[in-house]
CSV table of N, CA and C in Angstrom, one decimal:
chain,number,residue,atom,x,y,z
A,1,MET,N,-27.3,49.7,-10.9
A,1,MET,CA,-26.4,49.2,-11.1
A,1,MET,C,-25.2,50.2,-12.1
A,2,ARG,N,-24.3,49.5,-11.3
A,2,ARG,CA,-23.2,50.5,-12.6
A,2,ARG,C,-22.6,50.1,-13.6
A,3,VAL,N,-22.4,50.4,-14.6
A,3,VAL,CA,-21.9,50.0,-15.6
A,3,VAL,C,-20.0,49.6,-15.6
A,4,ARG,N,-19.6,48.2,-15.7
A,4,ARG,CA,-18.5,48.3,-15.4
A,4,ARG,C,-17.7,47.6,-16.7
A,5,TYR,N,-16.3,48.2,-17.0
A,5,TYR,CA,-15.8,47.9,-18.3
A,5,TYR,C,-14.7,47.0,-18.3
A,6,GLY,N,-14.6,46.7,-16.6
A,6,GLY,CA,-13.0,46.0,-16.7
A,6,GLY,C,-13.2,44.4,-16.4
A,7,CYS,N,-13.0,43.7,-15.6
A,7,CYS,CA,-13.0,42.0,-15.3
A,7,CYS,C,-14.3,41.9,-14.4
A,8,SER,N,-15.0,41.5,-15.1
A,8,SER,CA,-16.9,41.1,-14.5
A,8,SER,C,-16.6,39.4,-14.1
A,9,ALA,N,-15.1,38.8,-13.7
A,9,ALA,CA,-15.1,37.7,-13.2
A,9,ALA,C,-16.3,37.6,-11.6
A,10,GLY,N,-17.0,36.6,-11.7
A,10,GLY,CA,-17.7,36.7,-10.5
A,10,GLY,C,-19.1,37.6,-10.2
A,11,LEU,N,-18.7,38.7,-10.9
A,11,LEU,CA,-20.2,39.7,-11.0
A,11,LEU,C,-21.2,39.2,-11.8
A,12,THR,N,-20.6,39.4,-13.3
A,12,THR,CA,-21.6,38.8,-14.3
A,12,THR,C,-21.3,38.0,-14.9
A,13,TYR,N,-20.1,37.4,-15.1
A,13,TYR,CA,-19.4,36.4,-16.0
A,13,TYR,C,-18.7,35.0,-14.9
A,14,ALA,N,-19.1,34.1,-15.5
A,14,ALA,CA,-18.2,32.5,-15.4
A,14,ALA,C,-18.0,32.1,-16.2
A,15,GLY,N,-17.1,31.4,-16.3
A,15,GLY,CA,-17.1,30.3,-18.0
A,15,GLY,C,-17.6,28.8,-17.6
A,16,VAL,N,-17.6,28.1,-18.4
A,16,VAL,CA,-18.2,26.6,-18.6
A,16,VAL,C,-17.5,25.8,-19.6
A,17,THR,N,-16.9,24.8,-18.8
A,17,THR,CA,-16.2,23.8,-19.7
A,17,THR,C,-16.9,23.1,-20.4
A,18,ALA,N,-16.5,22.2,-21.2
A,18,ALA,CA,-17.5,21.0,-22.0
A,18,ALA,C,-17.9,19.5,-21.0
A,19,SER,N,-17.4,19.9,-20.1
A,19,SER,CA,-17.2,19.1,-19.1
A,19,SER,C,-18.8,19.2,-18.0
A,20,GLY,N,-19.0,20.8,-18.0
A,20,GLY,CA,-20.1,21.3,-17.2
A,20,GLY,C,-19.3,21.8,-16.1
A,21,ASP,N,-17.7,21.9,-15.8
A,21,ASP,CA,-17.3,22.8,-15.1
A,21,ASP,C,-17.4,24.0,-15.0
A,22,LEU,N,-17.5,24.7,-14.1
A,22,LEU,CA,-18.0,26.4,-13.6
A,22,LEU,C,-16.7,26.8,-13.4
A,23,ILE,N,-16.3,28.0,-14.3
A,23,ILE,CA,-14.7,28.5,-13.8
A,23,ILE,C,-14.8,29.9,-13.7
A,24,PRO,N,-13.9,30.6,-12.9
A,24,PRO,CA,-13.8,31.8,-12.7
A,24,PRO,C,-14.0,32.9,-14.0
A,25,CYS,N,-13.3,32.4,-14.8
A,25,CYS,CA,-13.2,32.7,-16.1
A,25,CYS,C,-12.4,32.1,-17.2
A,26,VAL,N,-12.2,32.4,-18.7
A,26,VAL,CA,-11.7,31.6,-19.6
A,26,VAL,C,-9.9,31.0,-19.0
A,27,PRO,N,-9.4,31.9,-18.8
A,27,PRO,CA,-7.7,31.7,-18.4
A,27,PRO,C,-7.9,30.9,-17.0
A,28,ALA,N,-8.9,31.2,-16.4
A,28,ALA,CA,-8.3,30.1,-15.0
A,28,ALA,C,-9.3,29.0,-15.3
A,29,SER,N,-9.4,28.4,-16.2
A,29,SER,CA,-9.8,27.3,-16.6
A,29,SER,C,-9.9,25.7,-15.8
A,30,SER,N,-8.2,25.8,-14.8
A,30,SER,CA,-8.1,25.1,-14.0
A,30,SER,C,-8.9,25.0,-12.8
A,31,ILE,N,-9.6,26.1,-12.5
A,31,ILE,CA,-10.1,26.2,-11.4
A,31,ILE,C,-11.4,26.0,-11.4
A,32,LYS,N,-11.4,25.0,-10.8
A,32,LYS,CA,-13.1,24.5,-10.5
A,32,LYS,C,-14.2,25.1,-9.4
A,33,LEU,N,-15.2,25.5,-9.8
A,33,LEU,CA,-16.2,26.2,-9.0
A,33,LEU,C,-16.9,25.2,-8.3
A,34,GLY,N,-17.2,24.4,-9.3
A,34,GLY,CA,-18.5,23.4,-9.3
A,34,GLY,C,-19.0,22.6,-10.5
A,35,ASN,N,-19.5,21.8,-10.5
A,35,ASN,CA,-20.2,21.4,-11.7
A,35,ASN,C,-21.5,21.4,-12.4
A,36,LEU,N,-21.8,21.7,-13.0
A,36,LEU,CA,-23.3,22.3,-13.7
A,36,LEU,C,-24.2,20.7,-13.8
A,37,LEU,N,-23.6,19.8,-13.8
A,37,LEU,CA,-24.3,18.3,-13.8
A,37,LEU,C,-24.8,17.6,-12.6
A,38,GLU,N,-23.9,18.5,-11.6
A,38,GLU,CA,-24.1,18.0,-10.2
A,38,GLU,C,-25.0,19.0,-9.0
A,39,GLN,N,-24.6,20.2,-9.4
A,39,GLN,CA,-25.2,21.0,-8.5
A,39,GLN,C,-25.9,22.3,-9.7
A,40,SER,N,-26.9,23.4,-9.3
A,40,SER,CA,-27.6,24.1,-10.2
A,40,SER,C,-26.7,24.9,-9.9
A,41,LEU,N,-26.8,26.2,-11.2
A,41,LEU,CA,-25.8,27.3,-11.4
A,41,LEU,C,-26.1,28.4,-10.6
A,42,GLU,N,-27.3,28.4,-10.2
A,42,GLU,CA,-27.6,29.0,-8.6
A,42,GLU,C,-26.9,28.6,-7.5
A,43,GLU,N,-27.0,27.6,-7.1
A,43,GLU,CA,-26.5,27.2,-6.0
A,43,GLU,C,-25.1,27.6,-5.9
A,44,ILE,N,-24.4,27.0,-7.2
A,44,ILE,CA,-22.4,27.4,-7.5
A,44,ILE,C,-22.6,28.9,-6.9
A,45,TRP,N,-22.8,30.0,-7.6
A,45,TRP,CA,-23.0,31.3,-8.1
A,45,TRP,C,-22.8,31.7,-6.7
A,46,ILE,N,-24.2,31.5,-5.9
A,46,ILE,CA,-24.7,32.0,-4.4
A,46,ILE,C,-23.7,31.9,-3.8
A,47,ASN,N,-23.4,30.3,-3.2
A,47,ASN,CA,-22.5,29.7,-2.2
A,47,ASN,C,-21.1,29.5,-2.5
A,48,ASN,N,-20.2,29.7,-3.8
A,48,ASN,CA,-19.1,29.3,-3.8
A,48,ASN,C,-18.0,30.5,-3.0
A,49,LYS,N,-17.4,30.0,-2.2
A,49,LYS,CA,-16.4,30.9,-1.3
A,49,LYS,C,-15.7,31.9,-2.2
A,50,LEU,N,-15.2,31.3,-3.3
A,50,LEU,CA,-13.7,31.9,-4.2
A,50,LEU,C,-14.6,33.5,-5.1
A,51,LEU,N,-15.9,32.7,-5.4
A,51,LEU,CA,-16.8,33.5,-6.2
A,51,LEU,C,-17.3,35.0,-5.2
A,52,ASN,N,-17.3,34.5,-4.1
A,52,ASN,CA,-17.7,35.6,-3.1
A,52,ASN,C,-16.5,36.6,-2.9
A,53,TYR,N,-15.6,36.1,-2.5
A,53,TYR,CA,-14.3,36.5,-2.5
A,53,TYR,C,-14.2,37.5,-3.8
A,54,ILE,N,-14.0,36.8,-4.6
A,54,ILE,CA,-13.5,37.5,-5.9
A,54,ILE,C,-14.5,38.9,-5.9
A,55,ARG,N,-16.1,38.7,-5.8
A,55,ARG,CA,-16.9,40.0,-5.3
A,55,ARG,C,-16.6,40.8,-4.6
A,56,ASN,N,-16.0,40.6,-3.9
A,56,ASN,CA,-16.0,42.0,-3.0
A,56,ASN,C,-14.9,42.7,-3.1
A,57,ARG,N,-15.1,43.8,-4.3
A,57,ARG,CA,-14.3,44.8,-4.9
A,57,ARG,C,-14.5,46.4,-4.1
A,58,LYS,N,-14.8,46.1,-2.7
A,58,LYS,CA,-14.4,47.3,-1.8
A,58,LYS,C,-13.2,46.8,-1.4
A,59,ALA,N,-12.8,45.4,-1.4
A,59,ALA,CA,-11.7,44.7,-0.5
A,59,ALA,C,-10.1,44.7,-1.5
A,60,LEU,N,-10.3,45.3,-2.7
A,60,LEU,CA,-9.5,45.3,-3.4
A,60,LEU,C,-8.0,46.0,-2.8
A,61,LYS,N,-6.5,45.5,-3.7
A,61,LYS,CA,-5.6,46.0,-2.7
A,61,LYS,C,-4.7,46.6,-4.0
A,62,GLY,N,-3.6,47.3,-3.2
A,62,GLY,CA,-2.6,47.9,-3.8
A,62,GLY,C,-2.7,49.0,-4.9
A,63,SER,N,-2.4,49.1,-6.1
A,63,SER,CA,-2.9,49.8,-6.9
A,63,SER,C,-4.5,49.9,-7.3
A,64,CYS,N,-4.9,49.0,-7.3
A,64,CYS,CA,-6.6,48.5,-7.5
A,64,CYS,C,-7.6,49.4,-6.5
A,65,LYS,N,-7.0,49.2,-5.1
A,65,LYS,CA,-7.6,49.8,-4.0
A,65,LYS,C,-8.0,51.2,-4.5
A,66,ILE,N,-6.5,51.9,-4.6
A,66,ILE,CA,-6.6,53.5,-4.8
A,66,ILE,C,-6.8,54.1,-6.2
A,67,CYS,N,-7.3,53.2,-7.0
A,67,CYS,CA,-7.1,53.7,-8.5
A,67,CYS,C,-8.6,54.6,-8.8
A,68,ALA,N,-8.3,55.5,-9.3
A,68,ALA,CA,-9.6,56.5,-9.3
A,68,ALA,C,-10.7,55.8,-10.4
A,69,TYR,N,-10.0,54.6,-11.0
A,69,TYR,CA,-11.4,54.1,-11.9
A,69,TYR,C,-11.7,52.4,-11.4
A,70,SER,N,-11.3,52.6,-10.6
A,70,SER,CA,-11.5,51.1,-9.8
A,70,SER,C,-13.1,50.7,-9.8
A,71,ASP,N,-14.3,51.7,-9.3
A,71,ASP,CA,-15.6,51.6,-9.3
A,71,ASP,C,-15.9,51.2,-10.7
A,72,LEU,N,-15.4,51.3,-11.9
A,72,LEU,CA,-15.3,51.4,-13.2
A,72,LEU,C,-14.8,50.1,-13.6
A,73,CYS,N,-13.5,49.7,-13.4
A,73,CYS,CA,-13.1,48.5,-14.0
A,73,CYS,C,-12.3,47.6,-12.8
A,74,GLY,N,-11.8,48.2,-11.7
A,74,GLY,CA,-11.5,46.8,-11.0
A,74,GLY,C,-9.9,45.8,-11.4
A,75,GLY,N,-9.8,46.3,-12.5
A,75,GLY,CA,-8.5,45.6,-12.8
A,75,GLY,C,-8.7,43.9,-13.1
A,76,CYS,N,-7.5,43.4,-13.6
A,76,CYS,CA,-8.2,41.7,-14.3
A,76,CYS,C,-7.8,41.1,-12.7
A,77,ARG,N,-8.9,40.4,-12.2
A,77,ARG,CA,-9.1,39.5,-10.8
A,77,ARG,C,-8.0,38.6,-11.1
A,78,TYR,N,-7.8,37.6,-12.9
A,78,TYR,CA,-7.2,36.7,-12.4
A,78,TYR,C,-5.5,36.8,-12.8
A,79,THR,N,-5.3,38.6,-13.3
A,79,THR,CA,-4.0,38.7,-13.7
A,79,THR,C,-3.6,39.1,-12.1
A,80,ALA,N,-4.4,39.4,-11.3
A,80,ALA,CA,-3.6,39.9,-10.0
A,80,ALA,C,-3.7,38.3,-9.2
A,81,ARG,N,-4.5,37.4,-9.1
A,81,ARG,CA,-3.7,36.1,-8.5
A,81,ARG,C,-2.6,35.6,-8.9
A,82,ILE,N,-2.1,35.4,-10.4
A,82,ILE,CA,-1.3,35.2,-11.2
A,82,ILE,C,0.0,35.9,-10.4
A,83,THR,N,-0.1,37.0,-10.8
A,83,THR,CA,1.0,37.8,-10.4
A,83,THR,C,1.5,38.2,-8.6
A,84,HIS,N,0.2,37.7,-8.0
A,84,HIS,CA,0.7,38.4,-6.7
A,84,HIS,C,-0.2,37.5,-5.6
A,85,GLY,N,-0.7,36.6,-6.6
A,85,GLY,CA,-1.1,35.2,-5.3
A,85,GLY,C,-2.1,35.7,-4.5
A,86,ASP,N,-3.3,36.5,-5.2
A,86,ASP,CA,-4.3,37.2,-4.3
A,86,ASP,C,-5.8,37.7,-5.5
A,87,TRP,N,-6.6,37.0,-5.5
A,87,TRP,CA,-7.5,37.7,-6.3
A,87,TRP,C,-8.1,39.0,-6.5
A,88,LEU,N,-7.7,39.5,-5.2
A,88,LEU,CA,-8.0,40.9,-5.0
A,88,LEU,C,-6.9,41.9,-4.9
A,89,GLY,N,-5.7,41.3,-5.4
A,89,GLY,CA,-4.2,42.2,-5.5
A,89,GLY,C,-4.5,43.2,-6.6
A,90,PRO,N,-3.5,43.6,-6.8
A,90,PRO,CA,-3.2,44.6,-7.8
A,90,PRO,C,-3.1,44.3,-9.4
A,91,ASP,N,-3.8,44.3,-10.2
A,91,ASP,CA,-3.8,44.1,-11.8
A,91,ASP,C,-2.3,44.5,-12.1
A,92,ALA,N,-1.5,43.6,-12.1
A,92,ALA,CA,0.0,44.2,-12.8
A,92,ALA,C,0.2,44.3,-14.2
A,93,SER,N,-1.2,44.5,-14.8
A,93,SER,CA,-1.1,44.4,-16.2
A,93,SER,C,-2.1,45.9,-16.9
A,94,CYS,N,-2.3,46.4,-15.6
A,94,CYS,CA,-2.8,47.7,-15.6
A,94,CYS,C,-1.9,49.2,-16.1
A,95,PRO,N,-2.2,49.6,-17.2
A,95,PRO,CA,-1.2,50.5,-17.7
A,95,PRO,C,-1.3,52.1,-16.0
A,96,PHE,N,-2.4,51.9,-15.6
A,96,PHE,CA,-2.5,53.3,-14.8
A,96,PHE,C,-1.8,53.0,-13.3
A,97,GLY,N,-1.5,51.7,-13.2
A,97,GLY,CA,-1.2,51.3,-11.6
A,97,GLY,C,-0.1,52.1,-11.1
A,98,LEU,N,1.2,51.4,-11.9
A,98,LEU,CA,2.3,52.3,-11.5
A,98,LEU,C,2.5,53.9,-11.3
A,99,LYS,N,1.8,54.1,-12.3
A,99,LYS,CA,1.9,55.7,-12.8
A,99,LYS,C,1.1,56.4,-11.0
A,100,ILE,N,-0.1,55.6,-10.8
A,100,ILE,CA,-0.9,56.2,-9.5
A,100,ILE,C,-0.2,56.2,-8.4
A,101,LEU,N,0.7,54.8,-8.1
A,101,LEU,CA,1.2,54.5,-6.9
A,101,LEU,C,2.7,55.2,-7.0
A,102,ASN,N,3.5,55.9,-8.4
A,102,ASN,CA,4.4,56.6,-8.4
A,102,ASN,C,4.3,58.2,-8.3
A,103,GLY,N,3.1,58.3,-8.4
A,103,GLY,CA,2.7,59.6,-8.5
A,103,GLY,C,2.8,60.2,-9.7
């Protein structure tokens, strides 16, 4: 397993609210993946469609797809969702993204 320094949402991390809701990450607190009082963590982690989509880092888009650091970083998936409407879109907060696309 390679060490990742970027976004770990869906790969090695998810958040939990006080009411037991599993969320992709802390900023995405309004996105409920399931509730740990009703389902096991394993069941949610393995079967949740959104988590499985976020994990597909080979399908990154835009500057994150072509970035030399995508294997290590992959950008912030929540920022991609907020700015581009797609969890696998480019990370608009990345300092390298525009430079990569503009040469």
